[in-house]
Short mmCIF file of C-alpha atoms in Angstrom, two decimals:
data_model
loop_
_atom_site.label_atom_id
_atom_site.label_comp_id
_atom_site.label_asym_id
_atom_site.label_seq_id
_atom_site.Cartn_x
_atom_site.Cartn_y
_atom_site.Cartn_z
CA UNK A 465 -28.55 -25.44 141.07
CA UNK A 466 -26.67 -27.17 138.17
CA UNK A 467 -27.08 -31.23 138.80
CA UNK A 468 -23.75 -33.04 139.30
CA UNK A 469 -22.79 -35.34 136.40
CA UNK A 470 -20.55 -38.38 138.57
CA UNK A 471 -18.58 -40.24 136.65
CA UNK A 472 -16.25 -43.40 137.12
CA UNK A 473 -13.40 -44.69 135.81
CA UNK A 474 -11.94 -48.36 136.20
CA UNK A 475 -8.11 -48.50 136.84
CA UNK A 476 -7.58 -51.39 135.49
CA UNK A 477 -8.18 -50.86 131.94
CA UNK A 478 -10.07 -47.17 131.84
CA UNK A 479 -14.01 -48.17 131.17
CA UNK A 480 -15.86 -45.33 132.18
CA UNK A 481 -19.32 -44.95 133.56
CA UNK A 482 -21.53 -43.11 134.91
CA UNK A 483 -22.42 -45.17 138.52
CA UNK A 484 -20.17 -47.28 140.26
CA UNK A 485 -19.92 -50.91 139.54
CA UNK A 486 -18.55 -53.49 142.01
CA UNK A 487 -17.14 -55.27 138.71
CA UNK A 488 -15.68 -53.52 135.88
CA UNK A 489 -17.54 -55.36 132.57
CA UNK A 490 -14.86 -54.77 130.05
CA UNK A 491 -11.90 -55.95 131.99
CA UNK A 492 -12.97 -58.01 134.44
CA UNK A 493 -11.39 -56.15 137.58
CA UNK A 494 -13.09 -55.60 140.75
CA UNK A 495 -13.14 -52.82 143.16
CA UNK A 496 -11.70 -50.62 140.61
CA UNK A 497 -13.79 -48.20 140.15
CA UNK A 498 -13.11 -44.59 141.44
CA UNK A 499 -15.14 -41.31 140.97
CA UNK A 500 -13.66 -38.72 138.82
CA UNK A 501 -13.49 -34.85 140.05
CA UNK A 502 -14.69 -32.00 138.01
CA UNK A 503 -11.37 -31.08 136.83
CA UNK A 504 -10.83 -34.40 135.88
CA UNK A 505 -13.84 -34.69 133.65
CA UNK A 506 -13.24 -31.28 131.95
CA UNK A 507 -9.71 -32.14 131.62
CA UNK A 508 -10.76 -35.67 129.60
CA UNK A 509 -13.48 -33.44 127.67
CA UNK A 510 -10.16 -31.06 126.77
CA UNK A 511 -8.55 -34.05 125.66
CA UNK A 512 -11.19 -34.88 122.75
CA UNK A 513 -11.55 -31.82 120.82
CA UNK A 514 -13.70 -32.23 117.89
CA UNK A 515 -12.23 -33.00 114.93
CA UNK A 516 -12.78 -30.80 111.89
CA UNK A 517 -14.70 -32.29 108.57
CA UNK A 518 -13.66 -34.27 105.76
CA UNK A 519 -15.25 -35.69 102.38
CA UNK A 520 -14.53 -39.01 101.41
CA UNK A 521 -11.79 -39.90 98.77
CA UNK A 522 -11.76 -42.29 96.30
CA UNK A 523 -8.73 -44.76 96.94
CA UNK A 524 -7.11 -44.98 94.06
CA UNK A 525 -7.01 -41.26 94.19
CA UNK A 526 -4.78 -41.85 97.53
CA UNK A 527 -0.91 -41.20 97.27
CA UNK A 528 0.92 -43.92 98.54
CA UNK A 529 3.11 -43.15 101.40
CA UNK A 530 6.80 -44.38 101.56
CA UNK A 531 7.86 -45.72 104.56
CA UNK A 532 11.71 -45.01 105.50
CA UNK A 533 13.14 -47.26 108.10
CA UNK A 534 16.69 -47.15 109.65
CA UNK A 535 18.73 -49.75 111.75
CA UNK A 536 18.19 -49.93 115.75
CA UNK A 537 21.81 -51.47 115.77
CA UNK A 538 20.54 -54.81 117.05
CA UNK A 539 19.95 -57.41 114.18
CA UNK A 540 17.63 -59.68 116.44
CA UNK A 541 15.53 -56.44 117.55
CA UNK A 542 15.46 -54.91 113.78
CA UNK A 543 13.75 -58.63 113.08
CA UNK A 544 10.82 -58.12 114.93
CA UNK A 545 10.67 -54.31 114.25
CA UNK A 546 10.00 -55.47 110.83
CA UNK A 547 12.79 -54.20 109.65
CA UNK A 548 13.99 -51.38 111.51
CA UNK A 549 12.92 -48.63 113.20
CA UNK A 550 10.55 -45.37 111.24
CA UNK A 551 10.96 -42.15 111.74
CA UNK A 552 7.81 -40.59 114.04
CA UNK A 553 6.89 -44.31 115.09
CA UNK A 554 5.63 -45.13 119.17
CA UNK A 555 6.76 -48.03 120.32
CA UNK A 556 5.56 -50.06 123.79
CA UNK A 557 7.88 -52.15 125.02
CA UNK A 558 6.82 -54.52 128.02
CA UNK A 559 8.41 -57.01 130.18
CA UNK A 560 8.69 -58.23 133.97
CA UNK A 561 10.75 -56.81 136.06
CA UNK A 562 14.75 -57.94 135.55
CA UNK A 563 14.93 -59.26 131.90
CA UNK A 564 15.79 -56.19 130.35
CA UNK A 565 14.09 -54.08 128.49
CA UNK A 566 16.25 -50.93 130.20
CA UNK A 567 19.33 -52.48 129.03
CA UNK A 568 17.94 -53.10 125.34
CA UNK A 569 17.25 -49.81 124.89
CA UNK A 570 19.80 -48.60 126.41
CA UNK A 571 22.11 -50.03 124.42
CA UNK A 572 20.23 -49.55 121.34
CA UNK A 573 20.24 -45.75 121.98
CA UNK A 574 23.84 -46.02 122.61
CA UNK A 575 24.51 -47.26 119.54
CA UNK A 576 22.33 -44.87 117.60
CA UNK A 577 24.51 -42.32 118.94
CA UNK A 578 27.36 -43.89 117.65
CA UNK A 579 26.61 -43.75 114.29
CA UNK A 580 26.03 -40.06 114.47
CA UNK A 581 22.45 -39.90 115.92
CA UNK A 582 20.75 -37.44 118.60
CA UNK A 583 19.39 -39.87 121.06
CA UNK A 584 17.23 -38.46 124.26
CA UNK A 585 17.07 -41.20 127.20
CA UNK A 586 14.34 -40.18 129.45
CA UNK A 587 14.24 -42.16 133.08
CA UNK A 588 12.07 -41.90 136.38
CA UNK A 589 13.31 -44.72 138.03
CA UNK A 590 17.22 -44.81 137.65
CA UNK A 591 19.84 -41.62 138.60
CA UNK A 592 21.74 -40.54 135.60
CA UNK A 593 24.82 -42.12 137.69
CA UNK A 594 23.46 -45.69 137.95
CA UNK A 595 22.67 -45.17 133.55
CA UNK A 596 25.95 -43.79 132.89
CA UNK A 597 27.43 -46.94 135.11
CA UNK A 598 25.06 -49.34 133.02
CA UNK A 599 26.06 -47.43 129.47
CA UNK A 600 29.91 -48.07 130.59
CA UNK A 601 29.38 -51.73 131.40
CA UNK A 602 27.37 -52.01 127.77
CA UNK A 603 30.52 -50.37 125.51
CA UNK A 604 27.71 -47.68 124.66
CA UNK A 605 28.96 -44.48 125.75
CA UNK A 606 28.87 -41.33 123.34
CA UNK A 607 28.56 -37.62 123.03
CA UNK A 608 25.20 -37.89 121.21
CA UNK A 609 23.54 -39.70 124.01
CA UNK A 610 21.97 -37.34 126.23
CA UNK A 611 20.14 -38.39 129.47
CA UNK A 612 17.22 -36.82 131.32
CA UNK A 613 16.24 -37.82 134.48
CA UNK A 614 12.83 -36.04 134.66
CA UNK A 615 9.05 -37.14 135.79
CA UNK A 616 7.17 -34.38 134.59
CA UNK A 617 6.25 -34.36 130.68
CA UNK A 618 6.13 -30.40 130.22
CA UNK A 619 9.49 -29.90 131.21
CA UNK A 620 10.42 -33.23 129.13
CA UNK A 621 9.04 -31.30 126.31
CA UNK A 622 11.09 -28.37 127.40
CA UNK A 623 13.97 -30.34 126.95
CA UNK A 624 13.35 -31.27 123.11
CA UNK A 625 12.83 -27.71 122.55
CA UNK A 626 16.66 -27.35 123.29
CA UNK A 627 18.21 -29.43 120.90
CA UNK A 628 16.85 -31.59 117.89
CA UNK A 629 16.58 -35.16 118.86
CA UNK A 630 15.83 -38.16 116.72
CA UNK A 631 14.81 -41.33 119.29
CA UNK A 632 13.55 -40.51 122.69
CA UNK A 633 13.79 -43.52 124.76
CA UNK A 634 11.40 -42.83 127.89
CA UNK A 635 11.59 -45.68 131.22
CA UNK A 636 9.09 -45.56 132.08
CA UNK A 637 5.46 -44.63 131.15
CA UNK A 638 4.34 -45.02 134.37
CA UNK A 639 6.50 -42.85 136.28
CA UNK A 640 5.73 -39.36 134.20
CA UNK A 641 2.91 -37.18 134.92
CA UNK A 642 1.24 -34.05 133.60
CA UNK A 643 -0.19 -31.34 135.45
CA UNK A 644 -2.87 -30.70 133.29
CA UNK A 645 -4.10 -34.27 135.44
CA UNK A 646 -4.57 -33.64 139.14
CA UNK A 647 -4.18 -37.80 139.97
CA UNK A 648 -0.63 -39.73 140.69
CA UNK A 649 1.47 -41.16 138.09
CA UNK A 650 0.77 -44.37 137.01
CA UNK A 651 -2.74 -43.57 137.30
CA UNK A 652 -5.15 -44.22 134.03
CA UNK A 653 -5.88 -40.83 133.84
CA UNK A 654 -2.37 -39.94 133.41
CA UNK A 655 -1.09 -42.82 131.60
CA UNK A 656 -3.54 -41.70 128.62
CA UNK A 657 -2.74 -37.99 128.54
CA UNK A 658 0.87 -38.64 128.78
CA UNK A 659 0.58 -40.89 125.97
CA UNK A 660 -1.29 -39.16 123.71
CA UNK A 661 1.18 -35.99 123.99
CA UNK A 662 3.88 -38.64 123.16
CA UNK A 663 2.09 -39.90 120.39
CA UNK A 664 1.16 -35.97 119.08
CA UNK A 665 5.19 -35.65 119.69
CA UNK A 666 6.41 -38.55 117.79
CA UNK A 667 4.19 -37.53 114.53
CA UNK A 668 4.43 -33.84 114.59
CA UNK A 669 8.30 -33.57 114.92
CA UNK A 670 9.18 -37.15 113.66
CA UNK A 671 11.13 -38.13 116.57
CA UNK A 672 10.78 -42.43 117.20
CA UNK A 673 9.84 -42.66 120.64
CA UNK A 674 10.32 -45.71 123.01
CA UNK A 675 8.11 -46.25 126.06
CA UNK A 676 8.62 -48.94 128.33
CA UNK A 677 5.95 -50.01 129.97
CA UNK A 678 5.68 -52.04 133.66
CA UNK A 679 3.04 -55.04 133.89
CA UNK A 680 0.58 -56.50 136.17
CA UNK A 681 0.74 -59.32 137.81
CA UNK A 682 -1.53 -61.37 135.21
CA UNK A 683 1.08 -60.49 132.27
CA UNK A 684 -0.79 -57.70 130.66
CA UNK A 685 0.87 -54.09 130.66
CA UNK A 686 -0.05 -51.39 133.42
CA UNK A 687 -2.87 -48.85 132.51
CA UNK A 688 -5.74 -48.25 130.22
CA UNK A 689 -5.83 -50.66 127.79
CA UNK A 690 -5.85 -47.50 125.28
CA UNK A 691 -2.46 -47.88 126.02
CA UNK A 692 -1.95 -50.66 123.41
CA UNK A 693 -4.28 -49.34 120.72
CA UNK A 694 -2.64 -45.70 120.66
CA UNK A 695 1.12 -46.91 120.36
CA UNK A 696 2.22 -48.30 116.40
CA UNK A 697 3.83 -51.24 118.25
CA UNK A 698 3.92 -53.27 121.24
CA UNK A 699 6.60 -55.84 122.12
CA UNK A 700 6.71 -58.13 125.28
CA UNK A 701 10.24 -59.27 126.70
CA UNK A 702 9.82 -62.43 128.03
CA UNK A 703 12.42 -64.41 129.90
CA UNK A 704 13.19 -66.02 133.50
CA UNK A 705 15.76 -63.40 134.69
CA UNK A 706 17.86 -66.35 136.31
CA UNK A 707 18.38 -67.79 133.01
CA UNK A 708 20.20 -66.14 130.09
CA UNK A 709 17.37 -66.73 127.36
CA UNK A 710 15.43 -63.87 126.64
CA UNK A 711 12.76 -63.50 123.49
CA UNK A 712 11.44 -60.63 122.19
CA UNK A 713 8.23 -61.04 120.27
CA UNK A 714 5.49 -58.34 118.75
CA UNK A 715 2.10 -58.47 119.55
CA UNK A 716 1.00 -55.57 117.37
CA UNK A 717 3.14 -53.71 114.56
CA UNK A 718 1.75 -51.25 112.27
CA UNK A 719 5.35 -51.39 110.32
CA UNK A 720 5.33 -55.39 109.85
CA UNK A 721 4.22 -58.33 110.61
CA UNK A 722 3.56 -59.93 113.91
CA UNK A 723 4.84 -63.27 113.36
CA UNK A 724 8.80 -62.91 114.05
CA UNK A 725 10.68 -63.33 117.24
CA UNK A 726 13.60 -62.19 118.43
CA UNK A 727 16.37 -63.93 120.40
CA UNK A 728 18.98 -62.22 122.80
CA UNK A 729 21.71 -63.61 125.18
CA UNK A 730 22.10 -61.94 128.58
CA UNK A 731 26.18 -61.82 128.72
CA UNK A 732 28.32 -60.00 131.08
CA UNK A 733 28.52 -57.16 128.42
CA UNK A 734 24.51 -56.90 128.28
CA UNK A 735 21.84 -58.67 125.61
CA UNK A 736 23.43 -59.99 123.01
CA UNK A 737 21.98 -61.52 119.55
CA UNK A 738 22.04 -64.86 119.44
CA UNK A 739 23.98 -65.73 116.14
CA UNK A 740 23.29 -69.21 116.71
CA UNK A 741 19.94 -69.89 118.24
CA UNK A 742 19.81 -73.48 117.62
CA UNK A 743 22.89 -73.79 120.08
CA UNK A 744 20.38 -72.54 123.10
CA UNK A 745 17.62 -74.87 122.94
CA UNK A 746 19.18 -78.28 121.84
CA UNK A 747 22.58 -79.66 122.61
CA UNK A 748 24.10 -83.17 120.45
CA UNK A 749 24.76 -86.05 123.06
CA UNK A 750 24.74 -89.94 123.88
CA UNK A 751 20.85 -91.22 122.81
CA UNK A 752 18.62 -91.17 125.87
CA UNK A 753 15.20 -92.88 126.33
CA UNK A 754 12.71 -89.53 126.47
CA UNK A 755 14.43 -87.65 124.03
CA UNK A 756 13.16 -86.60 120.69
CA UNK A 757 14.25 -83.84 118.57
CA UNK A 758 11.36 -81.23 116.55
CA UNK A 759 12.29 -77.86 114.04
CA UNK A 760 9.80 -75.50 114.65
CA UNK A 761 9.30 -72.56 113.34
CA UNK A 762 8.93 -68.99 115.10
CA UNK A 763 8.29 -66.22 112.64
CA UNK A 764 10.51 -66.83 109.50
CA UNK A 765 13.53 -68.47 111.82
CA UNK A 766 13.80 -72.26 111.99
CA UNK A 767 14.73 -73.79 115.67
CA UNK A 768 16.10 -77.32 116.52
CA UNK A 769 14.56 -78.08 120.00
CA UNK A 770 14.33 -81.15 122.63
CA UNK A 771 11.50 -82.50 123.61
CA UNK A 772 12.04 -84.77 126.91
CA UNK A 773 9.40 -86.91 128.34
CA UNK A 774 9.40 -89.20 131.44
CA UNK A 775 6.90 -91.68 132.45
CA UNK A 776 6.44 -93.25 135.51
CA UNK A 777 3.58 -94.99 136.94
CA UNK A 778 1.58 -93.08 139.28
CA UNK A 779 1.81 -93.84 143.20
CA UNK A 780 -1.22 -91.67 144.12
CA UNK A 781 -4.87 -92.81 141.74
CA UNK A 782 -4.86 -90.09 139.58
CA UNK A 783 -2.31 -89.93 137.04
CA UNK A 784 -0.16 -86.69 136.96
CA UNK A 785 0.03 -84.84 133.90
CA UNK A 786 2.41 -81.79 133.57
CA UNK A 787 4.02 -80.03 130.47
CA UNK A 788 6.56 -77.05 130.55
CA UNK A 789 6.96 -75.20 127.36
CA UNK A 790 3.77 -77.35 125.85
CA UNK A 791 0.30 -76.86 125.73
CA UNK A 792 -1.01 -79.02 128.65
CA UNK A 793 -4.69 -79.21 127.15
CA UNK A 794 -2.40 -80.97 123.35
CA UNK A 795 -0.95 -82.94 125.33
CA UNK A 796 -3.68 -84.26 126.98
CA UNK A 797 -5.51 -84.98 123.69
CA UNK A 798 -2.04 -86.84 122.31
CA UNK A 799 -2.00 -89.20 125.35
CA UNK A 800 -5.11 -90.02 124.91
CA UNK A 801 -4.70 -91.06 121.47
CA UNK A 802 -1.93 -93.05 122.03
CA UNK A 803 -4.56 -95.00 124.68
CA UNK A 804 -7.08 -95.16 121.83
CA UNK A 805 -4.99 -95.96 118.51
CA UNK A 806 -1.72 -97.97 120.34
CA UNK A 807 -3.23 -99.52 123.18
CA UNK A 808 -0.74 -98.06 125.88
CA UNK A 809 -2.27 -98.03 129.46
CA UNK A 810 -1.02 -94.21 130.12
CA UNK A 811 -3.94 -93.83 132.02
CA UNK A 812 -1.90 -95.67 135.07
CA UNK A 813 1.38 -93.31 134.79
CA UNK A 814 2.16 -90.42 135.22
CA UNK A 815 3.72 -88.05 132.45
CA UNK A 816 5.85 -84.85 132.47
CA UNK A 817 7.10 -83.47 129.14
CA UNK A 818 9.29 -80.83 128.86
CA UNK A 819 10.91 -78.43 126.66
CA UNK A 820 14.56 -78.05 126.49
CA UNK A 821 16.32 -73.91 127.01
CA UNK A 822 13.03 -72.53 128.42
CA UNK A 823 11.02 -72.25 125.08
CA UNK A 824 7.25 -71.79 124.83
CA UNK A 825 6.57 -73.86 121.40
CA UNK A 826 3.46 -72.44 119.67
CA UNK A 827 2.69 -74.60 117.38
CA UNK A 828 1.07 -78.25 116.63
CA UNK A 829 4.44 -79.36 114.54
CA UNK A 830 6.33 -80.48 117.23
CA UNK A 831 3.43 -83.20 117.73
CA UNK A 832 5.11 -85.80 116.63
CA UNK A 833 8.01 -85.45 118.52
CA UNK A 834 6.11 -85.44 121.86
CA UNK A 835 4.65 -88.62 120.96
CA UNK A 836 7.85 -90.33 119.58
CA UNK A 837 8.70 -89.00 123.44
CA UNK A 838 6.53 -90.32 124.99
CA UNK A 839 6.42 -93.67 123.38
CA UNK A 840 10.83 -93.86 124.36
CA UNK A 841 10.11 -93.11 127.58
CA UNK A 842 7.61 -95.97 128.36
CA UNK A 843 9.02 -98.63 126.70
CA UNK A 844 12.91 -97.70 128.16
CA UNK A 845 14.03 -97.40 124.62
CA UNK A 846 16.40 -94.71 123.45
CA UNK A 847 15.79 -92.81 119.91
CA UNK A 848 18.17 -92.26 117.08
CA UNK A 849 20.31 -89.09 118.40
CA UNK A 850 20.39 -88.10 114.22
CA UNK A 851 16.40 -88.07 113.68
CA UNK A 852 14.03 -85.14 113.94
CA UNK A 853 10.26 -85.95 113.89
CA UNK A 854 8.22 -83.00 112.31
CA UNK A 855 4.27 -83.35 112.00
CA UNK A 856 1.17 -82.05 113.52
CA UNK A 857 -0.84 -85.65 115.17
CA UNK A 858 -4.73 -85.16 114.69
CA UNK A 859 -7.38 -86.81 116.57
CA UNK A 860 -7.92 -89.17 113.96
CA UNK A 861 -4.32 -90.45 114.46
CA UNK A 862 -3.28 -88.80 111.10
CA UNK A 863 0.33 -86.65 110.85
CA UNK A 864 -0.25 -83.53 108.53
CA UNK A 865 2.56 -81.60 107.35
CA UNK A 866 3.40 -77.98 108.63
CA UNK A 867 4.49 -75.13 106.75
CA UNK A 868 7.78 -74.77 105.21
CA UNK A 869 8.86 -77.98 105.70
CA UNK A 870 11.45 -77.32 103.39
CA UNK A 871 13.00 -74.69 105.33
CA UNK A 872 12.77 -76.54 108.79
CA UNK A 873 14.69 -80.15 106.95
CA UNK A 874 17.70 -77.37 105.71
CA UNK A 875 18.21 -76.24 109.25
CA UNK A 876 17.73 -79.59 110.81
CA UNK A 877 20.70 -80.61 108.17
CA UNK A 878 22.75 -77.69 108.90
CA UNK A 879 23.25 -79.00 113.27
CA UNK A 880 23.97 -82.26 111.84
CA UNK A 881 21.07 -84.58 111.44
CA UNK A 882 21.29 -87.73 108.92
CA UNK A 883 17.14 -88.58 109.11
CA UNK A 884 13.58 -86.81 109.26
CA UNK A 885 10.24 -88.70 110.11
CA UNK A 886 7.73 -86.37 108.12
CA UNK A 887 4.42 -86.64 107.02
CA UNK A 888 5.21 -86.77 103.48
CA UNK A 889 8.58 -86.24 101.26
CA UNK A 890 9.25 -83.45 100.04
CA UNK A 891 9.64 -83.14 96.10
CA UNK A 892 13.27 -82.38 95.79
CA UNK A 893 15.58 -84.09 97.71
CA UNK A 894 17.53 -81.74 100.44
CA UNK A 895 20.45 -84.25 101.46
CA UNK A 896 18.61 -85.42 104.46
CA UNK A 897 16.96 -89.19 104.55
CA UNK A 898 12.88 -88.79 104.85
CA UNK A 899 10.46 -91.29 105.99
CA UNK A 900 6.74 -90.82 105.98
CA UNK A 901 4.98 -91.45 108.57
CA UNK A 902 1.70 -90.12 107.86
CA UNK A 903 -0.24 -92.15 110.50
CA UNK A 904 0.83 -92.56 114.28
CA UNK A 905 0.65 -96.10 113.99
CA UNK A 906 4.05 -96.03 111.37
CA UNK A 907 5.62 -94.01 113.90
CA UNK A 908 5.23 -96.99 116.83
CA UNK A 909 6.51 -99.33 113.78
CA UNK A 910 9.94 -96.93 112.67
CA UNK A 911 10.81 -97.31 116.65
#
């Protein structure tokens, strides 16, 4: 008698192996594990047919490929595309629940099919009544845009047999099955295969596809973590739903670089780009004590944000510390500082910084702004309302300069601001009053 081969597969992320293991060692996961079935494991072996042979090429010997991108119809999402959308290109969109990543793409396909393009919308989870009731609501309705409401990938593939399509928008990834798979939707096992007939789709025919993808509870998208490498791009909506803020940014694009964000408005009429982004995140009023303004930069776009502060002593021992929007572990390291370098007894109060319209900053710029924050708070003194501070504060008390400082003083003049604590001047003068402050210490001393 043949010996059985067992194997298991975590559900988490889709490490096999062949025993069960209480704790899955590439993701982390426990209890995850789950033995495969024969069919199963001959339909994964059916899945990775050899490949056939090839020699190696010398590259300059390599033709150089043209990429040809066209518009999605949505400046903001074009931005982080890097560019717009190519022909034969998988995309992974991801998000919680509510911000809206079905409207997005909704109403990106509804433009597309506007302008004269074939455009296949592909849902699970919605009726085609509650889409067409959306698509009214967004101003996106059109002849061109064709909706499928259909789980099951072979008769999705059916479908493009029918009629020539250009985008195929499918919500979502884990809803859609194929019977080639004998386990539920959602499932690693069918999350893969449904994938990589997507991705065999999208290159073969040249048809853009969008996937939407649901995520776990820890942030990450549902299924294998094959998921992400298979796709050419993968983009995370983030947002609170209750607010009407919502950032796109890429996390992996094959097409451009990963470094630009996008920024919509949640309206009545849908997502919106934000023409004005500045206007979101940072609002001119009477000078408060707390209140500092920072440009930083996300991707190539320049953004004037406020950074409050409030400090209070502490009622209970042990001082409270608590950012929102700011790394908690920075601003740990800039209090302390200030204990070190100024002398202030922070170690007695408590302190809760905060960034104004909901913002995550990700960079060390705004250091100097937290500080100058800080510092207004405790000593009850209000800041010039027409100063930004821009500089990253190092342990050594020094402020270093960030990149494209240039850039970040231009927009900072365009919303109206007369002054600019920076690290050092820049070389041609911009219309905008500099001071250097190049040590924490001539920051306490400007105030």
């Amino acid at each position: 008698m043949k010996k059985k081969n067992p194997l298991f597969e975590c559900q988490h992320c889709g490490f096999q192996s062949p025993k069960w293991l209480g704790k899955c060692s590439q993701c982390g996961a426990w209890e995850s594990f789950i033995e495969l079935s024969a069919s199963q494991i001959s339909t994964l072996k059916s899945l990775s047919p050899s490949s056939p042979k090839s020699t190696p090429i010398p590259i300059t010997q390599i033709e150089q490929e043209r990429v040809d991108k066209f518009s999605s119809c949505e400046e903001e999402l074009d931005i982080v595309l890097g560019g717009g959308i190519v022909p034969g290109g998988l995309y992974l969109v991801g998000g919680s629940p509510g911000v809206g990543k079905s409207t997005l793409l909704l109403k990106m396909a509804g433009n597309l099919a506007r302008s004269g393009r074939p455009i296949l919308y592909v849902s699970g989870e919605e009726s085609l009544g509650q889409i067409r009731a959306r698509a009214e609501r967004l101003g996106v309705m059109s002849d061109a845009l064709y909706l499928l409401n259909e789980i099951a990938l072979e008769n999705i593939l059916e479908a493009l047999e029918t009629r020539s399509f250009e985008l195929m928008v499918i919500d979502s990834i884990q809803t859609l099955y194929s019977q080639k798979v004998s386990s539920a939707p959602g499932s690693v096992s069918q999350v893969r295969e449904v994938t990589f007939e997507l991705m065999r789709l999208a290159k073969e025919r040249g048809v853009s596809v969008f996937i939407i993808g649901h995520i776990t509870k820890e942030g990450s998208i549902a299924g294998p973590r094959v998921l992400e490498h298979m796709v050419d791009s993968v983009l995370y909506f983030e947002g609170d739903p209750s607010r009407e803020l919502r950032m796109l940014r890429g996390f992996k694009n094959r097409f451009g670089t990963t470094s630009e964000v996008g920024i919509f408005e949640m309206t009545q009429g849908g997502l919106v780009s934000a023409k004005d982004a500045s206007r979101l995140f940072f609002k001119k009023r009477a000078p408060q004590a707390g209140s500092a303004v920072t440009v930083v930069m996300e991707g190539s776009r320049a953004l004037v944000l406020e950074v409050q502060a409030l400090v209070g002593e502490s009622s209970f021992g042990a001082p409270k510390r608590v950012a929102t929007g700011f790394d908690g572990n920075r601003l740990n390291m800039l209090l302390a500082l200030l204990e070190r370098k100024l002398e202030i007894p922070l170690n007695r109060y408590d302190v809760f910084v905060n960034i104004a319209g909901g913002i995550k900053i990700m960079e060390t710029s705004a250091d100097l702004a937290v500080i100058a924050a800080v510092v207004s708070s405790f000593r009850n003194r209000p800041l010039s309302h027409t100063t930004v501070f821009i500089g990253e504060v190092s342990l050594t008390g020094d402020v270093r300069e960030g990149n494209r400082i240039d850039l970040r003083l231009k927009e900072a003049i365009s919303q109206g601001f007369e002054r600019a604590l920076v690290p050092q001047k820049p070389q041609q003068p911009l219309g905008i009053k500099c001071f250097e402050a190049n040590e924490v210490t001539k920051v306490i001393d400007w105030m």
